[in-house]
């Protein structure tokens, strides 16, 4: 007979939320592993002693944690999810008849609490992972990924350059968060004068508003952080990767231990700078996290985007054994010239040449802002050289070479990477296989694809919450797997002789 279920609501129910949630529930495990009580003392400084009671800081962080664990980026959607889930209600301490906080309370509290509280929670979970033996400390891989800012490209406005730079600065300081210095005014002026000729006749160069067939405004094709900014979120910067559209982004930096792919450092930074400019930020936090747990990383792996004199100097001063490939402009040697370190000069060795000397002349800043040492020969040495035209040019009568002021550091890194090429190849593969899957998991499963707040401080909190959620999930999986992997010898009840006569009086080994 076909059965049909009929639902008849009862007037009264006798039930318990605790009995309705299984004992092996994921959120019960979190409460068992992690003690949130330290948050009360950590957040006390952000509250006054009088007035209405705020949301419980432990409840606030638990709500955020649920959002990052379930890849929910909207506060409204997050509160609906928490309200509908019995296990989440038990995790938060809200019974069936209790109403959860309003979504605006979450956003206001997120802005109220400082970055230090989020960092403390991250370190608390990291310490638990280290106690479980999940961090080896031998090798850390560093990388970054773009995070879409909570601002549209349509919000971009072009920076106006006035004749009176000081008046422009004062006006911006009074009416906007975006500050412009006289130095920035000069750079913008240069960019505009260059753009007029280079972009002549190209889309976005005309002042008239262009629209597509649907009536939507067409944004300028050529946009730059030198010429445009977003009043909606001034900290967000225009950035692009090959094959992807330009958008306003932040950058999420992570450092990952290669033993169990655990995140040992995480921070949010601007995407308008190169990775090399913010290498010290992620390393400062990583080293501080290790120091708290009496550890010291042996090797730091990064790609060529982190290569700079400042990064290499940072590692040298702190005794860090870093493996960072030199960027593309680096030249290990100059063809036809050798460097005399004792005399601090280049010497021409070209066959048939005049064997000219190129002594050090000065330090100069090039168009990209790099400080370089300039070496130049005299016109007397190169003016009548038979190789002058191919070496110096048709008009120039002297040879000029320039090197970065950090060239000795680049040379040392070049020598280290070529000392054992097999080991260098191994480290390159090890870096990509360690940190890139972690970034992919953070972006696709832990809400790091897009930030739902504004400002660099909010971006840093966002990255820290995504990272600690990832570490927490790894911690729970590691604890469960370790418990199950222990082999136990059990005396199972004797089986019926008439079912399995050959298995009588047999001891079984269970590997569950």
PDB file of C-alpha atoms in Angstrom, residues 54 106 115 149 169 178 201 211 261-262 265 287 308 384 510:
ATOM      1  CA  UNK A  54      26.303  45.354  22.504  1.00  0.00           C
ATOM      2  CA  UNK A 106      27.456  42.706  12.329  1.00  0.00           C
ATOM      3  CA  UNK A 115      42.706  44.472  13.500  1.00  0.00           C
ATOM      4  CA  UNK A 149      36.939  45.581  -3.663  1.00  0.00           C
ATOM      5  CA  UNK A 169      45.713  69.614  -1.426  1.00  0.00           C
ATOM      6  CA  UNK A 178      42.013  61.122  -0.821  1.00  0.00           C
ATOM      7  CA  UNK A 201      42.178  58.733 -31.241  1.00  0.00           C
ATOM      8  CA  UNK A 211      27.410  54.519 -24.563  1.00  0.00           C
ATOM      9  CA  UNK A 261      49.705  23.436   3.887  1.00  0.00           C
ATOM     10  CA  UNK A 262      48.795  25.463   6.968  1.00  0.00           C
ATOM     11  CA  UNK A 265      50.823  34.402   8.120  1.00  0.00           C
ATOM     12  CA  UNK A 287      58.135  35.850  11.933  1.00  0.00           C
ATOM     13  CA  UNK A 308      63.604  43.608  -5.127  1.00  0.00           C
ATOM     14  CA  UNK A 384      87.500  57.077 -31.977  1.00  0.00           C
ATOM     15  CA  UNK A 510      40.558  -3.115  13.520  1.00  0.00           C
TER      16      UNK A 510
END
